[in-house]
Every structure is written in structure tokens, then in C-alpha cells.
PDB file of C-alpha atoms in Angstrom:
ATOM      1  CA  MET A   1      68.695 172.713 -10.747  1.00 45.00           C
ATOM      2  CA  ALA A   2      68.252 172.189 -14.469  1.00 45.00           C
ATOM      3  CA  PHE A   3      71.974 172.792 -14.926  1.00 40.00           C
ATOM      4  CA  LEU A   4      72.803 170.134 -12.297  1.00 41.00           C
ATOM      5  CA  LYS A   5      70.421 167.678 -13.903  1.00 43.00           C
ATOM      6  CA  GLY A   6      72.024 168.360 -17.242  1.00 42.00           C
ATOM      7  CA  GLN A   7      75.487 167.786 -15.831  1.00 42.00           C
ATOM      8  CA  LYS A   8      74.306 164.565 -14.191  1.00 41.00           C
ATOM      9  CA  THR A   9      72.940 163.369 -17.531  1.00 44.00           C
ATOM     10  CA  MET A  10      76.222 164.243 -19.206  1.00 41.00           C
ATOM     11  CA  LEU A  11      78.139 162.314 -16.507  1.00 39.00           C
ATOM     12  CA  LYS A  12      75.959 159.254 -17.032  1.00 44.00           C
ATOM     13  CA  GLY A  13      76.561 159.497 -20.746  1.00 43.00           C
ATOM     14  CA  PHE A  14      80.291 159.730 -20.187  1.00 37.00           C
ATOM     15  CA  LEU A  15      80.253 156.703 -17.875  1.00 39.00           C
ATOM     16  CA  ALA A  16      78.381 154.685 -20.464  1.00 42.00           C
ATOM     17  CA  ALA A  17      80.720 155.767 -23.250  1.00 45.00           C
ATOM     18  CA  VAL A  18      84.057 155.002 -21.600  1.00 42.00           C
ATOM     19  CA  GLY A  19      83.088 152.180 -19.284  1.00 45.00           C
ATOM     20  CA  GLY A  20      82.069 152.499 -15.631  1.00 42.00           C
ATOM     21  CA  ALA A  21      85.342 151.467 -14.032  1.00 40.00           C
ATOM     22  CA  THR A  22      87.507 153.607 -16.295  1.00 40.00           C
ATOM     23  CA  ALA A  23      85.277 156.634 -15.823  1.00 40.00           C
ATOM     24  CA  VAL A  24      85.307 156.262 -12.037  1.00 39.00           C
ATOM     25  CA  ALA A  25      89.097 156.187 -12.181  1.00 38.00           C
ATOM     26  CA  TYR A  26      89.011 159.403 -14.190  1.00 39.00           C
ATOM     27  CA  PHE A  27      86.852 161.229 -11.657  1.00 39.00           C
ATOM     28  CA  TYR A  28      87.946 159.454  -8.471  1.00 38.00           C
ATOM     29  CA  PRO A  29      91.609 158.319  -8.592  1.00 40.00           C
ATOM     30  CA  SER A  30      91.371 157.172  -4.952  1.00 43.00           C
ATOM     31  CA  VAL A  31      89.501 154.037  -6.096  1.00 47.00           C
ATOM     32  CA  ARG A  32      92.395 153.087  -8.361  1.00 42.00           C
ATOM     33  CA  ASP A  33      92.535 149.545  -6.995  1.00 45.00           C
ATOM     34  CA  VAL A  34      88.881 148.847  -7.775  1.00 49.00           C
ATOM     35  CA  VAL A  35      89.500 149.908 -11.346  1.00 45.00           C
ATOM     36  CA  LEU A  36      92.644 147.805 -11.661  1.00 44.00           C
ATOM     37  CA  THR A  37      90.765 144.779 -10.397  1.00 45.00           C
ATOM     38  CA  ASN A  38      87.943 145.435 -12.870  1.00 46.00           C
ATOM     39  CA  LEU A  39      90.411 145.696 -15.720  1.00 41.00           C
ATOM     40  CA  GLN A  40      92.312 142.633 -14.427  1.00 42.00           C
ATOM     41  CA  ILE A  41      95.563 144.554 -14.188  1.00 45.00           C
ATOM     42  CA  ASP A  42      98.117 142.632 -12.140  1.00 54.00           C
ATOM     43  CA  GLU A  43      98.799 145.081  -9.347  1.00 65.00           C
ATOM     44  CA  ALA A  44      98.459 144.973  -5.580  1.00 70.00           C
ATOM     45  CA  ASP A  45      94.949 145.176  -4.123  1.00 86.00           C
ATOM     46  CA  ALA A  46      93.762 148.015  -1.907  1.00 88.00           C
ATOM     47  CA  PHE A  47      94.115 145.990   1.304  1.00 92.00           C
ATOM     48  CA  THR A  48      97.736 145.114   0.517  1.00 93.00           C
ATOM     49  CA  VAL A  49      98.560 148.708  -0.429  1.00 94.00           C
ATOM     50  CA  LYS A  50      97.080 149.858   2.886  1.00 94.00           C
ATOM     51  CA  LYS A  51      99.343 147.418   4.748  1.00 95.00           C
ATOM     52  CA  ILE A  52     102.326 148.710   2.782  1.00 97.00           C
ATOM     53  CA  ASP A  53     101.506 152.325   3.648  1.00 96.00           C
ATOM     54  CA  THR A  54     101.055 151.426   7.325  1.00 96.00           C
ATOM     55  CA  ALA A  55     104.359 149.540   7.308  1.00 97.00           C
ATOM     56  CA  TYR A  56     106.135 152.525   5.776  1.00 97.00           C
ATOM     57  CA  GLU A  57     104.727 154.832   8.457  1.00 97.00           C
ATOM     58  CA  LYS A  58     105.888 152.426  11.168  1.00 97.00           C
ATOM     59  CA  LEU A  59     109.420 152.434   9.759  1.00 96.00           C
ATOM     60  CA  GLN A  60     109.530 156.221   9.622  1.00 95.00           C
ATOM     61  CA  LYS A  61     108.447 156.534  13.252  1.00 96.00           C
ATOM     62  CA  ALA A  62     110.926 153.908  14.520  1.00 96.00           C
ATOM     63  CA  SER A  63     113.888 155.999  15.612  1.00 95.00           C
ATOM     64  CA  GLU A  64     115.702 152.891  16.811  1.00 94.00           C
ATOM     65  CA  CYS A  65     115.552 151.281  13.344  1.00 97.00           C
ATOM     66  CA  ASN A  66     118.740 151.552  11.273  1.00 96.00           C
ATOM     67  CA  SER A  67     118.065 148.907   8.653  1.00 98.00           C
ATOM     68  CA  LEU A  68     118.928 149.218   4.980  1.00 98.00           C
ATOM     69  CA  LEU A  69     115.205 148.823   4.330  1.00 98.00           C
ATOM     70  CA  LYS A  70     114.426 152.026   6.174  1.00 98.00           C
ATOM     71  CA  LYS A  71     117.365 153.796   4.560  1.00 98.00           C
ATOM     72  CA  TYR A  72     116.326 153.048   0.979  1.00 98.00           C
ATOM     73  CA  LEU A  73     112.528 152.800   1.177  1.00 98.00           C
ATOM     74  CA  THR A  74     111.989 156.486   0.585  1.00 97.00           C
ATOM     75  CA  LYS A  75     108.597 157.990  -0.182  1.00 97.00           C
ATOM     76  CA  GLU A  76     109.610 158.284  -3.823  1.00 98.00           C
ATOM     77  CA  VAL A  77     110.570 154.605  -4.016  1.00 98.00           C
ATOM     78  CA  LEU A  78     107.436 153.595  -2.106  1.00 98.00           C
ATOM     79  CA  ASP A  79     105.122 155.361  -4.538  1.00 97.00           C
ATOM     80  CA  GLN A  80     107.008 153.824  -7.452  1.00 96.00           C
ATOM     81  CA  ILE A  81     106.620 150.171  -6.427  1.00 97.00           C
ATOM     82  CA  LYS A  82     103.848 149.777  -3.836  1.00 97.00           C
ATOM     83  CA  TYR A  83     101.215 148.859  -6.435  1.00 96.00           C
ATOM     84  CA  LYS A  84     103.338 146.237  -8.156  1.00 96.00           C
ATOM     85  CA  ARG A  85     103.184 142.454  -7.988  1.00 95.00           C
ATOM     86  CA  THR A  86     105.220 139.669  -9.534  1.00 94.00           C
ATOM     87  CA  LYS A  87     103.617 137.073 -11.787  1.00 92.00           C
ATOM     88  CA  LEU A  88     103.554 134.666  -8.844  1.00 90.00           C
ATOM     89  CA  GLY A  89     101.726 137.214  -6.704  1.00 91.00           C
ATOM     90  CA  ALA A  90     104.492 138.648  -4.515  1.00 94.00           C
ATOM     91  CA  SER A  91     103.860 142.197  -3.313  1.00 96.00           C
ATOM     92  CA  LEU A  92     106.096 144.804  -1.723  1.00 97.00           C
ATOM     93  CA  TYR A  93     104.579 143.825   1.619  1.00 97.00           C
ATOM     94  CA  ASP A  94     105.931 140.295   1.185  1.00 96.00           C
ATOM     95  CA  VAL A  95     109.370 141.829   0.611  1.00 98.00           C
ATOM     96  CA  ILE A  96     109.409 144.146   3.642  1.00 98.00           C
ATOM     97  CA  ARG A  97     107.206 142.345   6.190  1.00 96.00           C
ATOM     98  CA  SER A  98     110.070 140.849   8.203  1.00 96.00           C
ATOM     99  CA  GLY A  99     112.015 144.120   8.378  1.00 97.00           C
ATOM    100  CA  VAL A 100     108.932 146.031   9.531  1.00 96.00           C
ATOM    101  CA  TYR A 101     108.307 143.674  12.455  1.00 96.00           C
ATOM    102  CA  ASN A 102     112.007 143.147  13.224  1.00 96.00           C
ATOM    103  CA  LEU A 103     113.132 146.736  13.547  1.00 97.00           C
ATOM    104  CA  ASP A 104     116.581 145.608  14.723  1.00 96.00           C
ATOM    105  CA  ALA A 105     117.270 143.859  11.401  1.00 96.00           C
ATOM    106  CA  GLN A 106     120.398 144.915   9.535  1.00 96.00           C
ATOM    107  CA  ILE A 107     118.897 144.501   6.073  1.00 97.00           C
ATOM    108  CA  GLY A 108     115.164 143.971   6.502  1.00 97.00           C
ATOM    109  CA  ILE A 109     114.040 142.539   3.145  1.00 98.00           C
ATOM    110  CA  TYR A 110     113.533 139.093   1.616  1.00 96.00           C
ATOM    111  CA  ALA A 111     112.905 138.192  -2.020  1.00 96.00           C
ATOM    112  CA  PRO A 112     109.731 136.060  -2.253  1.00 95.00           C
ATOM    113  CA  ASP A 113     110.621 134.941  -5.788  1.00 95.00           C
ATOM    114  CA  ALA A 114     113.232 135.564  -8.491  1.00 94.00           C
ATOM    115  CA  GLU A 115     111.161 138.181 -10.321  1.00 96.00           C
ATOM    116  CA  SER A 116     111.049 140.341  -7.177  1.00 97.00           C
ATOM    117  CA  TYR A 117     114.603 141.483  -7.873  1.00 96.00           C
ATOM    118  CA  ARG A 118     113.379 143.079 -11.100  1.00 97.00           C
ATOM    119  CA  VAL A 119     109.876 144.226 -10.104  1.00 97.00           C
ATOM    120  CA  PHE A 120     111.105 145.837  -6.890  1.00 98.00           C
ATOM    121  CA  ALA A 121     114.528 146.829  -8.240  1.00 97.00           C
ATOM    122  CA  PRO A 122     114.302 150.448  -6.977  1.00 98.00           C
ATOM    123  CA  LEU A 123     114.514 148.975  -3.467  1.00 98.00           C
ATOM    124  CA  PHE A 124     116.636 145.852  -4.021  1.00 98.00           C
ATOM    125  CA  ASP A 125     119.382 147.399  -6.170  1.00 96.00           C
ATOM    126  CA  PRO A 126     120.619 150.077  -3.748  1.00 97.00           C
ATOM    127  CA  ILE A 127     120.403 147.702  -0.774  1.00 98.00           C
ATOM    128  CA  ILE A 128     122.416 145.016  -2.593  1.00 96.00           C
ATOM    129  CA  GLU A 129     125.005 147.582  -3.665  1.00 96.00           C
ATOM    130  CA  ASP A 130     125.276 149.003  -0.144  1.00 96.00           C
ATOM    131  CA  TYR A 131     125.554 145.603   1.544  1.00 96.00           C
ATOM    132  CA  HIS A 132     127.789 143.787  -0.958  1.00 93.00           C
ATOM    133  CA  LYS A 133     129.667 146.845  -2.272  1.00 91.00           C
ATOM    134  CA  PHE A 134     128.972 145.604  -5.795  1.00 87.00           C
ATOM    135  CA  PRO A 135     127.583 148.301  -8.116  1.00 86.00           C
ATOM    136  CA  LYS A 136     124.507 147.498 -10.187  1.00 83.00           C
ATOM    137  CA  ASN A 137     126.281 147.895 -13.533  1.00 85.00           C
ATOM    138  CA  ALA A 138     129.492 146.098 -12.525  1.00 87.00           C
ATOM    139  CA  LYS A 139     130.414 142.947 -14.442  1.00 86.00           C
ATOM    140  CA  GLN A 140     130.155 139.616 -12.652  1.00 83.00           C
ATOM    141  CA  PRO A 141     133.618 137.959 -12.564  1.00 84.00           C
ATOM    142  CA  PRO A 142     133.907 134.751 -14.603  1.00 87.00           C
ATOM    143  CA  VAL A 143     133.313 131.530 -12.693  1.00 85.00           C
ATOM    144  CA  ASP A 144     136.537 130.062 -11.319  1.00 82.00           C
ATOM    145  CA  MET A 145     136.255 127.224  -8.807  1.00 78.00           C
ATOM    146  CA  GLY A 146     139.996 126.655  -8.778  1.00 78.00           C
ATOM    147  CA  GLU A 147     139.840 122.948  -9.609  1.00 78.00           C
ATOM    148  CA  GLU A 148     142.968 123.137 -11.760  1.00 81.00           C
ATOM    149  CA  ARG A 149     144.985 124.906  -9.060  1.00 79.00           C
ATOM    150  CA  ILE A 150     144.117 122.742  -6.079  1.00 77.00           C
ATOM    151  CA  SER A 151     147.781 121.794  -5.635  1.00 78.00           C
ATOM    152  CA  GLU A 152     148.634 125.459  -5.032  1.00 77.00           C
ATOM    153  CA  PHE A 153     146.807 125.396  -1.702  1.00 78.00           C
ATOM    154  CA  PRO A 154     148.873 123.689   0.992  1.00 84.00           C
ATOM    155  CA  PRO A 155     147.142 122.215   4.092  1.00 85.00           C
ATOM    156  CA  LEU A 156     146.228 125.002   6.531  1.00 87.00           C
ATOM    157  CA  ASP A 157     146.743 122.848   9.607  1.00 92.00           C
ATOM    158  CA  PRO A 158     148.836 119.812   8.609  1.00 90.00           C
ATOM    159  CA  GLU A 159     149.302 118.612  12.212  1.00 92.00           C
ATOM    160  CA  GLY A 160     145.671 119.064  13.172  1.00 90.00           C
ATOM    161  CA  LYS A 161     146.388 121.406  16.083  1.00 92.00           C
ATOM    162  CA  TYR A 162     143.974 124.235  15.351  1.00 94.00           C
ATOM    163  CA  ILE A 163     141.171 123.407  12.923  1.00 92.00           C
ATOM    164  CA  ILE A 164     138.452 121.236  14.410  1.00 87.00           C
ATOM    165  CA  SER A 165     136.024 121.317  11.514  1.00 82.00           C
ATOM    166  CA  THR A 166     135.138 123.301   8.426  1.00 81.00           C
ATOM    167  CA  ARG A 167     131.876 123.917   6.613  1.00 77.00           C
ATOM    168  CA  ILE A 168     130.950 125.373   3.247  1.00 78.00           C
ATOM    169  CA  ARG A 169     127.341 126.482   3.108  1.00 76.00           C
ATOM    170  CA  CYS A 170     125.451 127.486  -0.013  1.00 78.00           C
ATOM    171  CA  GLY A 171     121.822 127.965  -0.958  1.00 79.00           C
ATOM    172  CA  ARG A 172     120.130 126.933  -4.182  1.00 82.00           C
ATOM    173  CA  THR A 173     116.609 127.117  -5.548  1.00 86.00           C
ATOM    174  CA  ILE A 174     114.734 124.940  -8.027  1.00 87.00           C
ATOM    175  CA  ALA A 175     113.772 126.519 -11.332  1.00 87.00           C
ATOM    176  CA  GLY A 176     110.064 127.053 -11.816  1.00 86.00           C
ATOM    177  CA  TYR A 177     109.276 127.639  -8.146  1.00 89.00           C
ATOM    178  CA  PRO A 178     109.218 130.781  -6.002  1.00 91.00           C
ATOM    179  CA  PHE A 179     111.412 131.174  -2.922  1.00 92.00           C
ATOM    180  CA  ASN A 180     110.382 130.079   0.593  1.00 87.00           C
ATOM    181  CA  PRO A 181     108.008 132.964   1.420  1.00 89.00           C
ATOM    182  CA  MET A 182     105.734 132.070  -1.518  1.00 90.00           C
ATOM    183  CA  LEU A 183     105.994 128.268  -1.471  1.00 88.00           C
ATOM    184  CA  THR A 184     102.895 126.240  -0.655  1.00 88.00           C
ATOM    185  CA  ALA A 185     102.839 122.886   1.120  1.00 87.00           C
ATOM    186  CA  ASP A 186     102.138 121.221  -2.242  1.00 90.00           C
ATOM    187  CA  ASP A 187     105.163 122.969  -3.761  1.00 89.00           C
ATOM    188  CA  TYR A 188     107.348 121.547  -1.006  1.00 86.00           C
ATOM    189  CA  LEU A 189     105.990 118.034  -1.503  1.00 87.00           C
ATOM    190  CA  ILE A 190     106.691 118.109  -5.242  1.00 90.00           C
ATOM    191  CA  MET A 191     110.167 119.584  -4.739  1.00 88.00           C
ATOM    192  CA  GLN A 192     110.923 117.065  -2.014  1.00 85.00           C
ATOM    193  CA  GLN A 193     110.132 114.163  -4.315  1.00 88.00           C
ATOM    194  CA  LYS A 194     112.263 115.662  -7.074  1.00 89.00           C
ATOM    195  CA  VAL A 195     115.219 115.922  -4.697  1.00 86.00           C
ATOM    196  CA  ILE A 196     114.718 112.345  -3.450  1.00 86.00           C
ATOM    197  CA  ASN A 197     114.648 111.056  -7.029  1.00 89.00           C
ATOM    198  CA  ALA A 198     117.841 112.974  -7.804  1.00 87.00           C
ATOM    199  CA  LEU A 199     119.605 111.606  -4.710  1.00 84.00           C
ATOM    200  CA  LYS A 200     118.634 108.055  -5.616  1.00 87.00           C
ATOM    201  CA  SER A 201     120.108 108.483  -9.087  1.00 90.00           C
ATOM    202  CA  PHE A 202     123.682 109.063  -7.845  1.00 87.00           C
ATOM    203  CA  LYS A 203     126.167 106.375  -8.901  1.00 87.00           C
ATOM    204  CA  ASP A 204     129.302 107.902  -7.370  1.00 87.00           C
ATOM    205  CA  PRO A 205     129.916 106.270  -3.937  1.00 83.00           C
ATOM    206  CA  GLU A 206     131.115 109.590  -2.532  1.00 81.00           C
ATOM    207  CA  LEU A 207     127.795 111.223  -3.391  1.00 82.00           C
ATOM    208  CA  LYS A 208     125.539 108.386  -2.362  1.00 81.00           C
ATOM    209  CA  GLY A 209     124.175 108.692   1.111  1.00 77.00           C
ATOM    210  CA  ILE A 210     121.023 108.708   3.176  1.00 78.00           C
ATOM    211  CA  TYR A 211     118.248 111.222   3.550  1.00 78.00           C
ATOM    212  CA  TYR A 212     115.914 111.988   6.431  1.00 75.00           C
ATOM    213  CA  LYS A 213     112.495 113.553   6.424  1.00 77.00           C
ATOM    214  CA  LEU A 214     112.307 116.018   9.281  1.00 76.00           C
ATOM    215  CA  GLU A 215     108.679 115.190   9.936  1.00 78.00           C
ATOM    216  CA  GLY A 216     108.712 112.147  12.185  1.00 77.00           C
ATOM    217  CA  MET A 217     112.456 112.316  12.893  1.00 80.00           C
ATOM    218  CA  GLU A 218     113.349 111.236  16.429  1.00 83.00           C
ATOM    219  CA  LYS A 219     114.162 114.184  18.691  1.00 84.00           C
ATOM    220  CA  GLU A 220     117.506 112.658  19.689  1.00 88.00           C
ATOM    221  CA  VAL A 221     118.602 112.319  16.055  1.00 83.00           C
ATOM    222  CA  GLN A 222     117.419 115.838  15.257  1.00 81.00           C
ATOM    223  CA  GLN A 223     119.278 117.342  18.229  1.00 85.00           C
ATOM    224  CA  ARG A 224     122.475 115.465  17.347  1.00 85.00           C
ATOM    225  CA  LEU A 225     122.380 116.737  13.770  1.00 81.00           C
ATOM    226  CA  ILE A 226     121.832 120.294  15.025  1.00 81.00           C
ATOM    227  CA  GLU A 227     124.749 120.057  17.449  1.00 83.00           C
ATOM    228  CA  GLU A 228     126.970 118.750  14.660  1.00 79.00           C
ATOM    229  CA  HIS A 229     125.920 121.746  12.523  1.00 75.00           C
ATOM    230  CA  PHE A 230     124.362 119.609   9.818  1.00 76.00           C
ATOM    231  CA  LEU A 231     120.760 120.588  10.445  1.00 74.00           C
ATOM    232  CA  PHE A 232     119.266 124.070  10.689  1.00 69.00           C
ATOM    233  CA  LYS A 233     117.319 124.735  13.850  1.00 66.00           C
ATOM    234  CA  GLU A 234     114.002 126.507  13.756  1.00 67.00           C
ATOM    235  CA  GLY A 235     113.178 129.696  15.642  1.00 68.00           C
ATOM    236  CA  ASP A 236     114.646 132.429  13.413  1.00 82.00           C
ATOM    237  CA  ARG A 237     112.141 135.270  13.891  1.00 88.00           C
ATOM    238  CA  HIS A 238     113.406 137.075  10.806  1.00 88.00           C
ATOM    239  CA  LEU A 239     112.609 134.090   8.577  1.00 85.00           C
ATOM    240  CA  GLN A 240     109.359 133.370  10.388  1.00 84.00           C
ATOM    241  CA  LEU A 241     108.031 136.884   9.780  1.00 84.00           C
ATOM    242  CA  ALA A 242     109.116 136.636   6.156  1.00 88.00           C
ATOM    243  CA  ASN A 243     106.812 133.583   5.886  1.00 84.00           C
ATOM    244  CA  ALA A 244     109.903 131.555   5.014  1.00 83.00           C
ATOM    245  CA  CYS A 245     109.224 128.601   7.325  1.00 79.00           C
ATOM    246  CA  ARG A 246     105.450 128.224   7.389  1.00 80.00           C
ATOM    247  CA  HIS A 247     105.578 124.472   6.737  1.00 77.00           C
ATOM    248  CA  TRP A 248     108.444 123.555   9.066  1.00 73.00           C
ATOM    249  CA  PRO A 249     109.189 120.748   9.814  1.00 68.00           C
ATOM    250  CA  LYS A 250     106.712 119.225   7.384  1.00 70.00           C
ATOM    251  CA  VAL A 251     107.917 118.503   3.857  1.00 68.00           C
ATOM    252  CA  ASN A 252     111.528 119.305   4.818  1.00 73.00           C
ATOM    253  CA  LEU A 253     114.334 116.980   3.881  1.00 71.00           C
ATOM    254  CA  PHE A 254     117.874 116.409   5.117  1.00 71.00           C
ATOM    255  CA  ALA A 255     120.425 114.470   3.026  1.00 76.00           C
ATOM    256  CA  PHE A 256     123.794 113.231   4.276  1.00 71.00           C
ATOM    257  CA  SER A 257     126.628 111.661   2.280  1.00 71.00           C
TER     258      SER A 257
END
């Protein structure tokens, strides 16, 4: 008994010397998240890590799932990145949530912000290489929009017999903001006003146009724009479960020129 009391006294002394949270981590690694919170280390909390572990187990048990997420989220990769967060607060769960609930997804991941590509690189890099067939260390080709060689491209359908319409679709983000899964309603409002101000500043007649706010838009106008392939329609379960359309149709803007 005296020995146990002595050891208890020594333990108390050790706790006092090195700091309670750090000492608990030394003796009980399972409370790692409590310690990280105490030390204000920017890593995922215990609740989020539990969700990540549960999601991983679900993927492993889903025999019908053939996504790139399942293929590349190995136990080794999981243990390497499950505690990490980006500066804007994105966790691995934010990245994989959609693919875990949509087991029929081809890819299964979404980047909540730009830093996610670096923080969760052990998962993103192999998936990007597999899907795009572009190795991680390959050099990006120089930008060439072909403006100086436009005359080299003859009309594809000069008599108008075959091509009804064409569309070029691209996506862009605004510097200083996360991507859709991490955007707040206030973020959208600020970004919306920035876009409106930019549209109003155009002097070129070909660029000038009109813009619509989706909130309050008449259903007939909205349906017409969808049918003409100008407006995205809601209802994509993959985006919804990635938290990419939480504020639809509020603070969404459509511009036409």
C-alpha cells in the first residue's frame, strides 16, 4: 500500500511538473484530442474523428462501392490525415462525406477549400492522378488559348445542319474564400455583391448584360433558363451531401450577356 501511495505521489508530481494535459497524453494516448484542444493545436476534434472512423468502416463494408475514395482511402492514409484540419476548419469528414453517403459515386470526394488539396494530399493526389491520368510531378503545359490561331479553325457546320447549340462551361472561385462546402450565408452575400459590382463596371457592349437573383425569381423564368441550359437545377444529391448547396437558392446569382 505504501508503495502504491508513493507511486501516486510521484504521478501527481509528474503531472504538476509537465502540465496536466501533456502528462495525460503521455499516460493515456486515447485522450489525444482533449490534449490537442488544451494545447490549442489545430487538429480535428474527437467527435469529428469518430465520424471519420465510422465513415471509413462503412466504406470498407460496402461491397457495392467502387469509388476512387474507397480505393485510395486505405488504413494507412486514414491514420495519416484523419486528425488534420485546414486553416478554415475543413476536416477529412468534409472531404469524404458525400462519397460515404453516395456509395455509387465514381469519385466520392470534394475539396471544401483550396488548402484541402495540400492538407489531405495523401488522398487527393492519387485520386486526381487516377482520374485525370496526370501524374503528381508532371509539368503543367503552358497556357495557350489559341487566340492567334483562330483562323486555323474552319466552321464545323457551315450550313447549320447538325449543330443546334454549343456550350463552354467553366468554374471559378474568388480568392480569400473557401469553396461551396465551407461557405456561410454571409460569405455568399459578400461575394454576390462583389460580382454585381464587377458586372456593372463592364464597358464593352458584348459583356454588358443583365443579372438575376435566384431568390424571388419567377418560376416560369427559372424553368425557361433551366431548359435553355443557362441555369443549374437543384437536386444533385452528391453536392447536397457535400454541403455544397446549403443556401440554395438564396444568395445565388445568374448573369446573362
